[in-house]
Amino acid sequence: MNDMSIGFLDSGIGGSTVLSRALRLMKNEDYFFFSDSKNCPYGDKSDEEIIKRCDEIVEYMTEKKHCKAVVLACNTASAKAVDFLRNKYNTLPIIAIEPAYKMVHDNSPEGFTLVMATRGTIESEKFHRLYSKYDNGNTELLSCVGMADLIEQSRFDELDNYLQKLLGKYRGMAENVVLGCTHYPLAKDNIRKVLGNVKFFDGAPGVARQLYRVLKKNDLLSSKKSEGKICFFDSSDTQDEREEKEKRFFEILSSYNCE
Ligand code: DGL
């Protein structure tokens, strides 16, 4: 059981930013990453569509890949599907990311804060509960429609224009930026180009620590001394697309600075 892998799920390669954090803590674990880029973006899909798709993926991870735990490395999937999944797979540890708005409350509560996330996350009940609890009265919520897609497809020039339009008016005002979608940490430099030197808040470190705690509590930590394996699966239709995603995913894992 302890040598089984940990499943990571995202609508694409964005969840690699969460896996990078987990690898810093648990290098000896095996990981299975499911990138559902055929269905990216999740951000504009209905609750029913996301629940159905996440259910299929978690079933595949548990039945075919025998994962011992699952990480929802996607804020949108977490916001919409985690309750359903925890209820259905009730013996499986499921760790879910959420926008790091509590971190703002704990570390920089006074500053003007932008929460950037998909429309699905911003409009979800789960996020609203979190937001009402920690609201600093000095926050704007931004539904960043289309942003994850630009990052997923490496369209960084278009991303710069997109961010200029979305964020230009906050330059000099914003102190905190919550990266409420796991694709967005890959755009930190692009966001800084528009907003200047802001503090970023990302849920990934908390998820990695929570994953460690849950595995330890359930006696599921790997006892291996050597480095674990990382297995990547992408749902795109063509072999070329799948290979391209795999290449990008491993490039991110080797170059992404998760600080
Ligand atoms: N990476 C995802 C998230 O954290 C989803 C982006 C999308 O597919 O819209 O929300």
mmCIF file of C-alpha atoms and ligand atoms in Angstrom:
data_model
loop_
_atom_site.group_PDB
_atom_site.id
_atom_site.type_symbol
_atom_site.label_atom_id
_atom_site.label_comp_id
_atom_site.label_asym_id
_atom_site.label_seq_id
_atom_site.Cartn_x
_atom_site.Cartn_y
_atom_site.Cartn_z
ATOM 1 C CA MET A 1 0.000 0.000 0.000
ATOM 2 C CA ASN A 2 2.739 2.502 0.963
ATOM 3 C CA ASP A 3 4.500 1.952 -2.349
ATOM 4 C CA MET A 4 1.460 2.852 -4.398
ATOM 5 C CA SER A 5 1.473 6.206 -6.148
ATOM 6 C CA ILE A 6 -0.185 9.504 -5.322
ATOM 7 C CA GLY A 7 -2.569 10.729 -8.007
ATOM 8 C CA PHE A 8 -2.556 14.392 -9.070
ATOM 9 C CA LEU A 9 -5.359 15.806 -11.184
ATOM 10 C CA ASP A 10 -5.639 19.056 -13.136
ATOM 11 C CA SER A 11 -7.312 20.315 -16.287
ATOM 12 C CA GLY A 12 -3.822 20.523 -17.799
ATOM 13 C CA ILE A 13 -0.210 21.065 -16.853
ATOM 14 C CA GLY A 14 -0.940 23.799 -14.236
ATOM 15 C CA GLY A 15 -1.023 21.257 -11.416
ATOM 16 C CA SER A 16 2.722 20.767 -11.960
ATOM 17 C CA THR A 17 3.128 23.852 -9.726
ATOM 18 C CA VAL A 18 1.553 21.860 -6.891
ATOM 19 C CA LEU A 19 3.453 18.684 -7.656
ATOM 20 C CA SER A 20 6.717 20.690 -7.550
ATOM 21 C CA ARG A 21 5.951 21.558 -3.927
ATOM 22 C CA ALA A 22 5.059 17.982 -3.028
ATOM 23 C CA LEU A 23 8.334 16.794 -4.547
ATOM 24 C CA ARG A 24 10.282 19.092 -2.269
ATOM 25 C CA LEU A 25 8.780 17.366 0.732
ATOM 26 C CA MET A 26 8.380 13.807 -0.548
ATOM 27 C CA LYS A 27 10.891 12.987 -3.245
ATOM 28 C CA ASN A 28 10.745 9.269 -2.529
ATOM 29 C CA GLU A 29 7.030 8.925 -3.384
ATOM 30 C CA ASP A 30 5.741 7.743 -6.775
ATOM 31 C CA TYR A 31 3.351 10.131 -8.520
ATOM 32 C CA PHE A 32 0.769 9.697 -11.258
ATOM 33 C CA PHE A 33 -0.243 13.010 -12.868
ATOM 34 C CA PHE A 34 -3.436 13.214 -14.945
ATOM 35 C CA SER A 35 -3.530 16.271 -17.198
ATOM 36 C CA ASP A 36 -7.032 16.564 -18.634
ATOM 37 C CA SER A 37 -6.067 19.036 -21.329
ATOM 38 C CA LYS A 38 -8.648 17.624 -23.734
ATOM 39 C CA ASN A 39 -11.231 19.235 -21.414
ATOM 40 C CA CYS A 40 -9.276 22.380 -20.510
ATOM 41 C CA PRO A 41 -10.477 24.900 -19.391
ATOM 42 C CA TYR A 42 -12.507 23.641 -16.442
ATOM 43 C CA GLY A 43 -13.125 27.235 -15.368
ATOM 44 C CA ASP A 44 -16.172 27.750 -17.601
ATOM 45 C CA LYS A 45 -17.778 24.315 -17.238
ATOM 46 C CA SER A 46 -20.885 23.559 -15.198
ATOM 47 C CA ASP A 47 -20.698 21.905 -11.782
ATOM 48 C CA GLU A 48 -22.240 18.725 -13.253
ATOM 49 C CA GLU A 49 -19.648 18.492 -16.046
ATOM 50 C CA ILE A 50 -16.751 18.947 -13.627
ATOM 51 C CA ILE A 51 -18.110 16.474 -11.094
ATOM 52 C CA LYS A 52 -18.653 13.855 -13.813
ATOM 53 C CA ARG A 53 -15.174 14.322 -15.291
ATOM 54 C CA CYS A 54 -13.401 14.311 -11.907
ATOM 55 C CA ASP A 55 -15.349 11.204 -10.916
ATOM 56 C CA GLU A 56 -14.128 9.399 -14.073
ATOM 57 C CA ILE A 57 -10.533 10.452 -13.428
ATOM 58 C CA VAL A 58 -10.534 9.481 -9.738
ATOM 59 C CA GLU A 59 -12.113 6.130 -10.628
ATOM 60 C CA TYR A 60 -9.332 5.566 -13.171
ATOM 61 C CA MET A 61 -6.684 6.591 -10.635
ATOM 62 C CA THR A 62 -7.978 4.236 -7.971
ATOM 63 C CA GLU A 63 -9.043 1.246 -10.068
ATOM 64 C CA LYS A 64 -6.460 1.224 -12.839
ATOM 65 C CA LYS A 65 -3.535 3.037 -11.225
ATOM 66 C CA HIS A 66 -4.187 1.943 -7.627
ATOM 67 C CA CYS A 67 -3.413 5.379 -6.214
ATOM 68 C CA LYS A 68 -3.241 5.501 -2.407
ATOM 69 C CA ALA A 69 -4.292 9.175 -2.251
ATOM 70 C CA VAL A 70 -5.491 11.833 -4.679
ATOM 71 C CA VAL A 71 -4.590 15.509 -4.865
ATOM 72 C CA LEU A 72 -7.001 17.825 -6.662
ATOM 73 C CA ALA A 73 -4.304 20.126 -8.029
ATOM 74 C CA CYS A 74 -6.957 22.325 -9.582
ATOM 75 C CA ASN A 75 -8.855 25.000 -7.647
ATOM 76 C CA THR A 76 -11.886 24.736 -9.927
ATOM 77 C CA ALA A 77 -12.167 20.962 -9.541
ATOM 78 C CA SER A 78 -11.734 21.325 -5.777
ATOM 79 C CA ALA A 79 -14.382 24.045 -5.510
ATOM 80 C CA LYS A 80 -16.953 22.053 -7.423
ATOM 81 C CA ALA A 81 -16.219 18.374 -6.963
ATOM 82 C CA VAL A 82 -14.434 17.737 -3.666
ATOM 83 C CA ASP A 83 -17.574 17.170 -1.581
ATOM 84 C CA PHE A 84 -18.950 14.689 -4.116
ATOM 85 C CA LEU A 85 -15.619 12.861 -4.408
ATOM 86 C CA ARG A 86 -15.020 12.622 -0.654
ATOM 87 C CA ASN A 87 -18.493 11.280 -0.194
ATOM 88 C CA LYS A 88 -18.159 8.661 -2.947
ATOM 89 C CA TYR A 89 -14.532 7.580 -2.325
ATOM 90 C CA ASN A 90 -14.871 7.739 1.421
ATOM 91 C CA THR A 91 -11.836 5.682 2.345
ATOM 92 C CA LEU A 92 -9.492 7.451 -0.062
ATOM 93 C CA PRO A 93 -7.501 10.443 1.235
ATOM 94 C CA ILE A 94 -8.395 13.348 -1.065
ATOM 95 C CA ILE A 95 -6.439 16.578 -0.632
ATOM 96 C CA ALA A 96 -7.851 19.653 -2.337
ATOM 97 C CA ILE A 97 -6.286 23.009 -3.142
ATOM 98 C CA GLU A 98 -8.134 26.290 -2.573
ATOM 99 C CA PRO A 99 -7.211 29.943 -3.192
ATOM 100 C CA ALA A 100 -4.768 31.008 -0.456
ATOM 101 C CA TYR A 101 -6.953 33.821 0.850
ATOM 102 C CA LYS A 102 -6.480 32.766 4.481
ATOM 103 C CA MET A 103 -2.723 33.273 3.983
ATOM 104 C CA VAL A 104 -3.417 36.923 3.192
ATOM 105 C CA HIS A 105 -5.427 37.192 6.417
ATOM 106 C CA ASP A 106 -2.546 35.591 8.356
ATOM 107 C CA ASN A 107 0.343 37.468 6.730
ATOM 108 C CA SER A 108 -0.670 40.707 5.049
ATOM 109 C CA PRO A 109 -4.233 41.510 6.076
ATOM 110 C CA GLU A 110 -4.187 45.273 5.513
ATOM 111 C CA GLY A 111 -3.036 45.367 1.917
ATOM 112 C CA PHE A 112 -5.204 45.807 -1.149
ATOM 113 C CA THR A 113 -5.666 42.285 -2.453
ATOM 114 C CA LEU A 114 -6.510 40.827 -5.823
ATOM 115 C CA VAL A 115 -7.859 37.278 -5.925
ATOM 116 C CA MET A 116 -7.257 35.852 -9.386
ATOM 117 C CA ALA A 117 -9.085 32.622 -10.204
ATOM 118 C CA THR A 118 -11.306 31.020 -12.823
ATOM 119 C CA ARG A 119 -14.915 32.069 -13.041
ATOM 120 C CA GLY A 120 -15.902 28.622 -11.741
ATOM 121 C CA THR A 121 -13.843 29.104 -8.583
ATOM 122 C CA ILE A 122 -14.852 32.725 -7.959
ATOM 123 C CA GLU A 123 -18.545 31.899 -8.326
ATOM 124 C CA SER A 124 -18.445 28.707 -6.261
ATOM 125 C CA GLU A 125 -20.115 28.383 -2.887
ATOM 126 C CA LYS A 126 -16.941 26.890 -1.435
ATOM 127 C CA PHE A 127 -14.885 29.944 -2.308
ATOM 128 C CA HIS A 128 -17.625 32.255 -1.004
ATOM 129 C CA ARG A 129 -17.525 30.600 2.378
ATOM 130 C CA LEU A 130 -13.753 31.132 2.539
ATOM 131 C CA TYR A 131 -14.008 34.702 1.297
ATOM 132 C CA SER A 132 -16.700 35.720 3.805
ATOM 133 C CA LYS A 133 -14.678 34.250 6.634
ATOM 134 C CA TYR A 134 -11.445 36.115 5.860
ATOM 135 C CA ASP A 135 -12.674 39.182 3.970
ATOM 136 C CA ASN A 136 -10.279 42.083 4.715
ATOM 137 C CA GLY A 137 -12.687 44.631 3.234
ATOM 138 C CA ASN A 138 -9.972 45.597 0.763
ATOM 139 C CA THR A 139 -10.156 42.905 -1.883
ATOM 140 C CA GLU A 140 -11.246 42.569 -5.493
ATOM 141 C CA LEU A 141 -12.215 39.235 -6.967
ATOM 142 C CA LEU A 142 -11.140 38.744 -10.571
ATOM 143 C CA SER A 143 -12.649 36.026 -12.747
ATOM 144 C CA CYS A 144 -9.807 35.519 -15.178
ATOM 145 C CA VAL A 145 -11.741 33.971 -18.041
ATOM 146 C CA GLY A 146 -9.407 32.493 -20.666
ATOM 147 C CA MET A 147 -6.186 33.010 -18.678
ATOM 148 C CA ALA A 148 -5.521 29.350 -17.853
ATOM 149 C CA ASP A 149 -5.959 28.510 -21.535
ATOM 150 C CA LEU A 150 -3.307 31.032 -22.605
ATOM 151 C CA ILE A 151 -0.862 29.510 -20.115
ATOM 152 C CA GLU A 152 -1.822 25.951 -21.027
ATOM 153 C CA GLN A 153 -1.106 26.733 -24.671
ATOM 154 C CA SER A 154 2.084 28.751 -23.928
ATOM 155 C CA ARG A 155 0.617 31.862 -25.596
ATOM 156 C CA PHE A 156 2.676 34.209 -23.420
ATOM 157 C CA ASP A 157 2.620 37.269 -25.736
ATOM 158 C CA GLU A 158 -1.168 37.199 -25.756
ATOM 159 C CA LEU A 159 -1.054 36.655 -22.009
ATOM 160 C CA ASP A 160 0.897 39.906 -21.575
ATOM 161 C CA ASN A 161 -1.807 41.835 -23.461
ATOM 162 C CA TYR A 162 -4.522 40.054 -21.523
ATOM 163 C CA LEU A 163 -2.927 40.940 -18.185
ATOM 164 C CA GLN A 164 -2.314 44.525 -19.207
ATOM 165 C CA LYS A 165 -6.049 44.928 -19.873
ATOM 166 C CA LEU A 166 -7.121 43.059 -16.754
ATOM 167 C CA LEU A 167 -4.626 44.408 -14.235
ATOM 168 C CA GLY A 168 -3.251 47.684 -15.641
ATOM 169 C CA LYS A 169 -5.562 49.818 -13.494
ATOM 170 C CA TYR A 170 -4.283 48.203 -10.268
ATOM 171 C CA ARG A 171 -0.623 49.099 -10.812
ATOM 172 C CA GLY A 172 0.729 50.825 -7.714
ATOM 173 C CA MET A 173 -2.375 49.834 -5.711
ATOM 174 C CA ALA A 174 -2.182 46.065 -5.378
ATOM 175 C CA GLU A 175 -0.057 44.693 -2.565
ATOM 176 C CA ASN A 176 -1.247 41.071 -2.458
ATOM 177 C CA VAL A 177 -2.146 38.740 -5.308
ATOM 178 C CA VAL A 178 -3.788 35.395 -4.616
ATOM 179 C CA LEU A 179 -2.977 32.943 -7.392
ATOM 180 C CA GLY A 180 -6.238 31.010 -7.178
ATOM 181 C CA CYS A 181 -5.660 28.741 -10.166
ATOM 182 C CA THR A 182 -2.770 26.306 -10.351
ATOM 183 C CA HIS A 183 -1.805 27.544 -13.817
ATOM 184 C CA TYR A 184 -1.214 31.115 -12.608
ATOM 185 C CA PRO A 185 2.084 30.634 -10.715
ATOM 186 C CA LEU A 186 3.547 30.003 -14.185
ATOM 187 C CA ALA A 187 2.619 33.602 -15.038
ATOM 188 C CA LYS A 188 4.164 35.340 -11.997
ATOM 189 C CA ASP A 189 6.729 37.202 -14.115
ATOM 190 C CA ASN A 190 4.010 38.331 -16.522
ATOM 191 C CA ILE A 191 1.859 39.568 -13.628
ATOM 192 C CA ARG A 192 4.826 41.427 -12.100
ATOM 193 C CA LYS A 193 5.444 43.166 -15.426
ATOM 194 C CA VAL A 194 2.033 44.819 -15.020
ATOM 195 C CA LEU A 195 1.641 45.196 -11.254
ATOM 196 C CA GLY A 196 5.240 45.670 -10.120
ATOM 197 C CA ASN A 197 6.508 44.059 -6.967
ATOM 198 C CA VAL A 198 3.490 42.380 -5.313
ATOM 199 C CA LYS A 199 3.296 39.557 -2.752
ATOM 200 C CA PHE A 200 2.015 36.321 -4.218
ATOM 201 C CA PHE A 201 -0.107 33.840 -2.278
ATOM 202 C CA ASP A 202 -0.328 30.313 -3.626
ATOM 203 C CA GLY A 203 -2.142 27.331 -2.065
ATOM 204 C CA ALA A 204 0.462 24.793 -3.222
ATOM 205 C CA PRO A 205 2.764 24.803 -0.143
ATOM 206 C CA GLY A 206 -0.241 24.206 2.140
ATOM 207 C CA VAL A 207 -1.453 21.344 -0.034
ATOM 208 C CA ALA A 208 1.963 19.695 0.000
ATOM 209 C CA ARG A 209 2.145 19.938 3.806
ATOM 210 C CA GLN A 210 -1.415 18.639 4.155
ATOM 211 C CA LEU A 211 -0.634 15.728 1.831
ATOM 212 C CA TYR A 212 2.352 14.823 3.993
ATOM 213 C CA ARG A 213 0.282 15.023 7.213
ATOM 214 C CA VAL A 214 -2.566 12.918 5.806
ATOM 215 C CA LEU A 215 -0.236 10.224 4.462
ATOM 216 C CA LYS A 216 1.617 10.110 7.772
ATOM 217 C CA LYS A 217 -1.579 9.909 9.802
ATOM 218 C CA ASN A 218 -2.853 7.036 7.648
ATOM 219 C CA ASP A 219 0.508 5.302 7.729
ATOM 220 C CA LEU A 220 0.793 5.641 3.964
ATOM 221 C CA LEU A 221 4.153 7.375 3.591
ATOM 222 C CA SER A 222 6.561 5.498 1.377
ATOM 223 C CA SER A 223 9.460 3.898 3.182
ATOM 224 C CA LYS A 224 11.607 3.894 0.025
ATOM 225 C CA LYS A 225 15.020 5.481 0.350
ATOM 226 C CA SER A 226 15.499 6.151 -3.355
ATOM 227 C CA GLU A 227 13.847 8.759 -5.550
ATOM 228 C CA GLY A 228 10.298 7.944 -6.688
ATOM 229 C CA LYS A 229 8.902 7.754 -10.240
ATOM 230 C CA ILE A 230 6.713 10.364 -11.893
ATOM 231 C CA CYS A 231 4.264 9.091 -14.442
ATOM 232 C CA PHE A 232 2.408 11.564 -16.688
ATOM 233 C CA PHE A 233 -0.811 11.046 -18.628
ATOM 234 C CA ASP A 234 -2.493 13.618 -20.860
ATOM 235 C CA SER A 235 -5.974 13.219 -22.340
ATOM 236 C CA SER A 236 -5.367 15.033 -25.668
ATOM 237 C CA ASP A 237 -6.551 13.255 -28.813
ATOM 238 C CA THR A 238 -3.336 13.078 -30.787
ATOM 239 C CA GLN A 239 0.013 11.534 -29.984
ATOM 240 C CA ASP A 240 1.792 14.769 -30.972
ATOM 241 C CA GLU A 241 -0.281 16.803 -28.533
ATOM 242 C CA ARG A 242 0.258 14.269 -25.766
ATOM 243 C CA GLU A 243 4.011 14.237 -26.329
ATOM 244 C CA GLU A 244 4.116 18.032 -26.389
ATOM 245 C CA LYS A 245 2.294 18.212 -23.033
ATOM 246 C CA GLU A 246 4.548 15.618 -21.489
ATOM 247 C CA LYS A 247 7.644 17.488 -22.630
ATOM 248 C CA ARG A 248 6.348 20.783 -21.201
ATOM 249 C CA PHE A 249 5.289 19.138 -17.939
ATOM 250 C CA PHE A 250 8.764 17.715 -17.279
ATOM 251 C CA GLU A 251 10.383 21.000 -18.336
ATOM 252 C CA ILE A 252 8.271 22.814 -15.727
ATOM 253 C CA LEU A 253 9.166 20.271 -13.058
ATOM 254 C CA SER A 254 12.860 20.759 -13.723
ATOM 255 C CA SER A 255 12.855 24.554 -14.045
ATOM 256 C CA TYR A 256 9.936 25.952 -12.021
ATOM 257 C CA ASN A 257 10.973 27.880 -8.935
ATOM 258 C CA CYS A 258 8.167 27.283 -6.462
ATOM 259 C CA GLU A 259 9.393 29.932 -3.971
HETATM 260 N N1 DGL B 1 -5.720 24.868 -13.032
HETATM 261 C C1 DGL B 1 -7.085 24.992 -12.776
HETATM 262 C C2 DGL B 1 -7.454 25.704 -11.493
HETATM 263 O O1 DGL B 1 -6.664 25.662 -10.582
HETATM 264 C C3 DGL B 1 -8.084 25.092 -13.873
HETATM 265 C C4 DGL B 1 -7.937 26.044 -14.977
HETATM 266 C C5 DGL B 1 -9.009 25.787 -15.991
HETATM 267 O O2 DGL B 1 -9.019 24.688 -16.543
HETATM 268 O O3 DGL B 1 -9.852 26.669 -16.203
HETATM 269 O O4 DGL B 1 -8.506 26.248 -11.351
#
